[in-house]
PDB file of C-alpha atoms in Angstrom:
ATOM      1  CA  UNK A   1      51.613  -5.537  -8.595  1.00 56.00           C
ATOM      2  CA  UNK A   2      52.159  -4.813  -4.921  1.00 56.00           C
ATOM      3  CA  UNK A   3      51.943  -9.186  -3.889  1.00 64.00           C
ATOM      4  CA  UNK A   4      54.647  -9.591  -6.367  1.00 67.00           C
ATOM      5  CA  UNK A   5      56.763  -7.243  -4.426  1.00 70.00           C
ATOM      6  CA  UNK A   6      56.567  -8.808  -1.557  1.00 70.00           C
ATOM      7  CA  UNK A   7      59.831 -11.033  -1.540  1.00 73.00           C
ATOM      8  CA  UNK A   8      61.173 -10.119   2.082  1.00 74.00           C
ATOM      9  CA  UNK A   9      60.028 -12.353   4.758  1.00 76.00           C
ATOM     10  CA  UNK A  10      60.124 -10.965   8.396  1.00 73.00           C
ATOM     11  CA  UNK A  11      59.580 -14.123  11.086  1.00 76.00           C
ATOM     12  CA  UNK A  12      58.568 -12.722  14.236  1.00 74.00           C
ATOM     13  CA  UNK A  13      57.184 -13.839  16.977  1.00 74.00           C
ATOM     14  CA  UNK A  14      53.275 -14.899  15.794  1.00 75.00           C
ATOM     15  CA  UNK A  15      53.937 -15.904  12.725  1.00 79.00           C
ATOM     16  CA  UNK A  16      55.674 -15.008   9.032  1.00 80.00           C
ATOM     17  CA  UNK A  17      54.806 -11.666   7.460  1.00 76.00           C
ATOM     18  CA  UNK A  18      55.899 -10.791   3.936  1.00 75.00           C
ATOM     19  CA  UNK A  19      56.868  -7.518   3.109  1.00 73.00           C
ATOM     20  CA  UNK A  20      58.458  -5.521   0.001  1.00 70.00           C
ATOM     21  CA  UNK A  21      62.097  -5.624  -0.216  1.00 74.00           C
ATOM     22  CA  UNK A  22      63.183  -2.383   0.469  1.00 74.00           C
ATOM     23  CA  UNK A  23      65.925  -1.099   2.608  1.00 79.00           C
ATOM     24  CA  UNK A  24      63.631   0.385   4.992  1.00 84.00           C
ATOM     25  CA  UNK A  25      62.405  -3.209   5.512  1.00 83.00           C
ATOM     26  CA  UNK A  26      65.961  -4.608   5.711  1.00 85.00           C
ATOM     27  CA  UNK A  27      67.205  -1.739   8.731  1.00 89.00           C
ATOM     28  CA  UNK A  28      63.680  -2.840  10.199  1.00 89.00           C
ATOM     29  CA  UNK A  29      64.485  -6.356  10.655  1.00 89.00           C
ATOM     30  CA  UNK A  30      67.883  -6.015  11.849  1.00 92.00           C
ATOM     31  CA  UNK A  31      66.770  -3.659  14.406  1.00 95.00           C
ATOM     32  CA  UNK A  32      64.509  -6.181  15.812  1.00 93.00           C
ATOM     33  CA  UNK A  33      67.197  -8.938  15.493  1.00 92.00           C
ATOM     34  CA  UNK A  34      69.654  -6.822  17.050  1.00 97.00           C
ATOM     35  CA  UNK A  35      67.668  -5.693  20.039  1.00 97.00           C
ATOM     36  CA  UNK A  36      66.415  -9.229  20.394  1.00 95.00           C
ATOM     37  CA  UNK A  37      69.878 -10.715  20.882  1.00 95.00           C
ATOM     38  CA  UNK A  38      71.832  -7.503  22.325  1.00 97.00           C
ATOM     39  CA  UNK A  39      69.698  -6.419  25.182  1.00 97.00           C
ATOM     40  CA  UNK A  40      68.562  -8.272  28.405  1.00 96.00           C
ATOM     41  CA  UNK A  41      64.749 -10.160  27.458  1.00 95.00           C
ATOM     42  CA  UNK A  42      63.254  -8.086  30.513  1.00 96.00           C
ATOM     43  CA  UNK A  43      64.404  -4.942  29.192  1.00 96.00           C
ATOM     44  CA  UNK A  44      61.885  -1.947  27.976  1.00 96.00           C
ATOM     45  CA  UNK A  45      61.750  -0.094  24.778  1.00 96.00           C
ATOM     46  CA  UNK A  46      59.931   3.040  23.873  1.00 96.00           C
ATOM     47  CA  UNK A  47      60.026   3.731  20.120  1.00 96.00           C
ATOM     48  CA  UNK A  48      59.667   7.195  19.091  1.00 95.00           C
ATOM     49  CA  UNK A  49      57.921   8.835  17.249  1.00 94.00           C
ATOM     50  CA  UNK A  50      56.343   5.785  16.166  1.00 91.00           C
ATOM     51  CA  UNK A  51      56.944   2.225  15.665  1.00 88.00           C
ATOM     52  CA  UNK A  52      55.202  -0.511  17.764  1.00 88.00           C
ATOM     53  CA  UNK A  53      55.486  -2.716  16.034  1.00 88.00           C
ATOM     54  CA  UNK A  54      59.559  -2.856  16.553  1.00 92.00           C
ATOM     55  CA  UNK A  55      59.005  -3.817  20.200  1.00 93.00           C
ATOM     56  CA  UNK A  56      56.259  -6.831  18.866  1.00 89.00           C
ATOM     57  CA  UNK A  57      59.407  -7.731  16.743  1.00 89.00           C
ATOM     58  CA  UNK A  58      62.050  -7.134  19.174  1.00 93.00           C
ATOM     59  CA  UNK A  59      59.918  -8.846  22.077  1.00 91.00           C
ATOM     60  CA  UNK A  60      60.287  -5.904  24.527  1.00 95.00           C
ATOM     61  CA  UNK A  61      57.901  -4.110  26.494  1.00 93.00           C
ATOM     62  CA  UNK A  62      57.162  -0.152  26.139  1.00 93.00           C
ATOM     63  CA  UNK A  63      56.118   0.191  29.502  1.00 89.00           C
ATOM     64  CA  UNK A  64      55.024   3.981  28.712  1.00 88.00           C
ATOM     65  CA  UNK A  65      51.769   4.842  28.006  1.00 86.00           C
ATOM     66  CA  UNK A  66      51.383   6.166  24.780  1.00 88.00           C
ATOM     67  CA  UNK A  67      52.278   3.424  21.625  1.00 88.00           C
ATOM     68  CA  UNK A  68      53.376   6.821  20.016  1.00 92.00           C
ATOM     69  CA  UNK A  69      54.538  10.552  20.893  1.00 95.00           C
ATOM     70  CA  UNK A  70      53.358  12.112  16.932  1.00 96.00           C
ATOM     71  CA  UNK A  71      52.444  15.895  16.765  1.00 96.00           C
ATOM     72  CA  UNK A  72      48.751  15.537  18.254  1.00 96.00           C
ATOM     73  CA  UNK A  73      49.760  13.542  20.844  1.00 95.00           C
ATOM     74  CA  UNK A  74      52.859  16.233  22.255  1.00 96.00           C
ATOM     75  CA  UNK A  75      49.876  19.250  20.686  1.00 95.00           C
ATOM     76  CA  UNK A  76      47.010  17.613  22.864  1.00 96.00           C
ATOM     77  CA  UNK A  77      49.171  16.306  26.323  1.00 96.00           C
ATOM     78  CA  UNK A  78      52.490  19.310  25.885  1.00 96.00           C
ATOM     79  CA  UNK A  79      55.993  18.310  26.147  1.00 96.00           C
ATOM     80  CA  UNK A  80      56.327  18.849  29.822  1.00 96.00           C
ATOM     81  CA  UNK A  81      53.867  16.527  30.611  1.00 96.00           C
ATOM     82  CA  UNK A  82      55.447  13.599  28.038  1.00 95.00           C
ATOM     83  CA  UNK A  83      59.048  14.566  29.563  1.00 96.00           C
ATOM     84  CA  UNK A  84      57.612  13.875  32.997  1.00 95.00           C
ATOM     85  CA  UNK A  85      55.970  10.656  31.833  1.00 93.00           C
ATOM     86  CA  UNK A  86      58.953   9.390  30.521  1.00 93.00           C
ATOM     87  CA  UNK A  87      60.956  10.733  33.387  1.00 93.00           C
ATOM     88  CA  UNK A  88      58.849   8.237  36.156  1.00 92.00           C
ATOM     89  CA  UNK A  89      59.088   5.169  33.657  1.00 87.00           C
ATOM     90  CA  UNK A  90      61.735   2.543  34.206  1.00 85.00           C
ATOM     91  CA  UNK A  91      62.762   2.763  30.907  1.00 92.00           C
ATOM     92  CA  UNK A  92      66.093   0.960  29.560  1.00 96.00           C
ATOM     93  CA  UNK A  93      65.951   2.008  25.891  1.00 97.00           C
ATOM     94  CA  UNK A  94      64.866   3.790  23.433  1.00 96.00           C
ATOM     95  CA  UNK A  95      64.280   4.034  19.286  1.00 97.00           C
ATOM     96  CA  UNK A  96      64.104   6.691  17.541  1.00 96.00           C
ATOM     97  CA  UNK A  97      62.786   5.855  14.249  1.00 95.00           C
ATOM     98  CA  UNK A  98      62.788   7.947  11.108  1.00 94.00           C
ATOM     99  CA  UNK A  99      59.226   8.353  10.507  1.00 92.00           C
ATOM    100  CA  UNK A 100      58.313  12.162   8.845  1.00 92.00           C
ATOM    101  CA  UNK A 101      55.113  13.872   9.671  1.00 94.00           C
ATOM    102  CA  UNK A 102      54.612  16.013   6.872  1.00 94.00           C
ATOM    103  CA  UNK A 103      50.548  14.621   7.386  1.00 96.00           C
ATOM    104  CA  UNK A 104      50.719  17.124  10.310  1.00 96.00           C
ATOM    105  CA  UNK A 105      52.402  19.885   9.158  1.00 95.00           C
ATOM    106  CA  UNK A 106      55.345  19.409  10.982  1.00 95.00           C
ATOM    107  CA  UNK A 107      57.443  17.096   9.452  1.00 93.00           C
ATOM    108  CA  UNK A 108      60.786  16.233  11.517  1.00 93.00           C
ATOM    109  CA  UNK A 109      60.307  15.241  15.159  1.00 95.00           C
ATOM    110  CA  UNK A 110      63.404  17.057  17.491  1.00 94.00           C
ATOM    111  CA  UNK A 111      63.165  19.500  14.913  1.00 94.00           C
ATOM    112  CA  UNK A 112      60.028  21.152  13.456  1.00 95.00           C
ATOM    113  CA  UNK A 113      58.044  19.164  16.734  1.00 96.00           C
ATOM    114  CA  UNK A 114      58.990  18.134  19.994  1.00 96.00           C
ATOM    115  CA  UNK A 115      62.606  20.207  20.332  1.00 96.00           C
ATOM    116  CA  UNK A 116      62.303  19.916  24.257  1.00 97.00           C
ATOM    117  CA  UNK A 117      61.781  16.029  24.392  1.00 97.00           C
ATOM    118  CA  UNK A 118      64.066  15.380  22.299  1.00 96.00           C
ATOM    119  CA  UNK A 119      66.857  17.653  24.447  1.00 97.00           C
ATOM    120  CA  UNK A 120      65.816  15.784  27.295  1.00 97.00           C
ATOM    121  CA  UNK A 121      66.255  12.574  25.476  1.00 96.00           C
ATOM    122  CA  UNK A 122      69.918  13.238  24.532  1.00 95.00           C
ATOM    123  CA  UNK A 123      70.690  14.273  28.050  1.00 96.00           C
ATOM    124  CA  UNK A 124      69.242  10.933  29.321  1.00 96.00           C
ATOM    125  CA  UNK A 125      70.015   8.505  26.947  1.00 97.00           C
ATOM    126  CA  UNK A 126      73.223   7.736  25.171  1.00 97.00           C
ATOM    127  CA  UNK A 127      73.601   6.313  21.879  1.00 97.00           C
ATOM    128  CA  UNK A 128      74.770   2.706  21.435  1.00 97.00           C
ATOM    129  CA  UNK A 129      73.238   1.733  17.761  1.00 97.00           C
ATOM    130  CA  UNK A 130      72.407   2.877  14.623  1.00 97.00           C
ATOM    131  CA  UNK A 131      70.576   1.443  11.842  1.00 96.00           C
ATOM    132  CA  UNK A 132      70.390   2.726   8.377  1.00 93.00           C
ATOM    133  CA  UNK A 133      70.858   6.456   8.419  1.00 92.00           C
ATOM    134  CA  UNK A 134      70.739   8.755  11.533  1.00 93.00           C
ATOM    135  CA  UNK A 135      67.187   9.241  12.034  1.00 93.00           C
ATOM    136  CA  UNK A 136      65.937  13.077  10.526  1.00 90.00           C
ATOM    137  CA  UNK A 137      69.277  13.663   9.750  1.00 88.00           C
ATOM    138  CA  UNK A 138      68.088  13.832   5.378  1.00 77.00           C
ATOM    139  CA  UNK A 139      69.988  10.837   4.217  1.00 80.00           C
ATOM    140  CA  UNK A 140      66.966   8.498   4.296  1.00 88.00           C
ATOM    141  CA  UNK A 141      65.461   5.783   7.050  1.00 93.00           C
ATOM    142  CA  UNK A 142      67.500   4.810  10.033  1.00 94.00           C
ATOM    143  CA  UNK A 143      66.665   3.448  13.735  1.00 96.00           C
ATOM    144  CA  UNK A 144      68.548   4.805  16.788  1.00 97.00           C
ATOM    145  CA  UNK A 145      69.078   2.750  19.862  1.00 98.00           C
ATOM    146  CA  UNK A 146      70.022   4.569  22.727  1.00 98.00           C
ATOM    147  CA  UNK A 147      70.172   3.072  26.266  1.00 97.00           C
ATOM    148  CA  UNK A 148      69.322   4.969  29.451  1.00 96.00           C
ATOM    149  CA  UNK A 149      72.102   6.751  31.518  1.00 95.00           C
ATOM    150  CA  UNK A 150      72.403   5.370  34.845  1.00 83.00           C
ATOM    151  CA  UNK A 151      73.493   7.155  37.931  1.00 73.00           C
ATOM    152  CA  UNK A 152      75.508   5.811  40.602  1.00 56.00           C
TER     153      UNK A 152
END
């Protein structure tokens, strides 16, 4: 049942993958495309709370070193040391990705997890992209691409 779902094909970099055709899937792709042909090639993207595999897509970097920031990774390291991290990185943009964590008991990053990163986030980065839904705002899955605020 679930191979004859599989109708959406995704080309990335290494190769074809074939996928369900869901909307999800759809906002997915577009992200990648979008941040592919929209930002400079040498640019960095940290994806959070999850979602590596939109900078294998999009062909940009996270230069950070965690692939994700989920609730046992800001539980284990604290949000003051992340925010730091984050803080030293060159970092150009990020994605925030709707991705619940109701696994952990804490299922909406910025809101039941995280409410200090993701403060410092909106006073660092701005905005530029959204796609889908506003990520953890209820109406369903949605990327957010904000870009880094530069000081003069």
């Amino acid at each position: 049942h679930y191979q004859k779902m599989r109708t959406f094909t995704l080309n990335t970099p290494v190769g074809e993958i074939v996928l369900p055709e869901t909307s999800t899937t759809h906002q997915f792709s577009i992200a990648a495309e979008y941040i592919k042909n929209h930002t400079p090639k040498e640019s960095t993207l940290l994806v959070i709370p999850e979602g590596i595999g939109l900078n294998v897509l999009s062909e940009r970097t996270n230069p950070f070193s965690f692939s994700h920031l989920l609730p046992p990774d800001i539980e284990l390291f604290g949000e003051r040391f992340i925010i730091d991290a984050i803080a030293q990185e060159d970092l150009d943009y990020i994605a925030i990705m709707h991705r619940p964590t109701p696994e952990y008991g804490v299922p909406t990053f910025g809101i039941d997890y995280a409410q200090n990163l993701a403060l410092w986030l909106r006073e660092h980065f701005t905005p530029i992209e959204v796609f889908g839904h506003i990520p953890f705002q209820g109406q369903g899955f949605g990327i957010m691409l904000a870009k880094k605020n530069r000081t003069k």
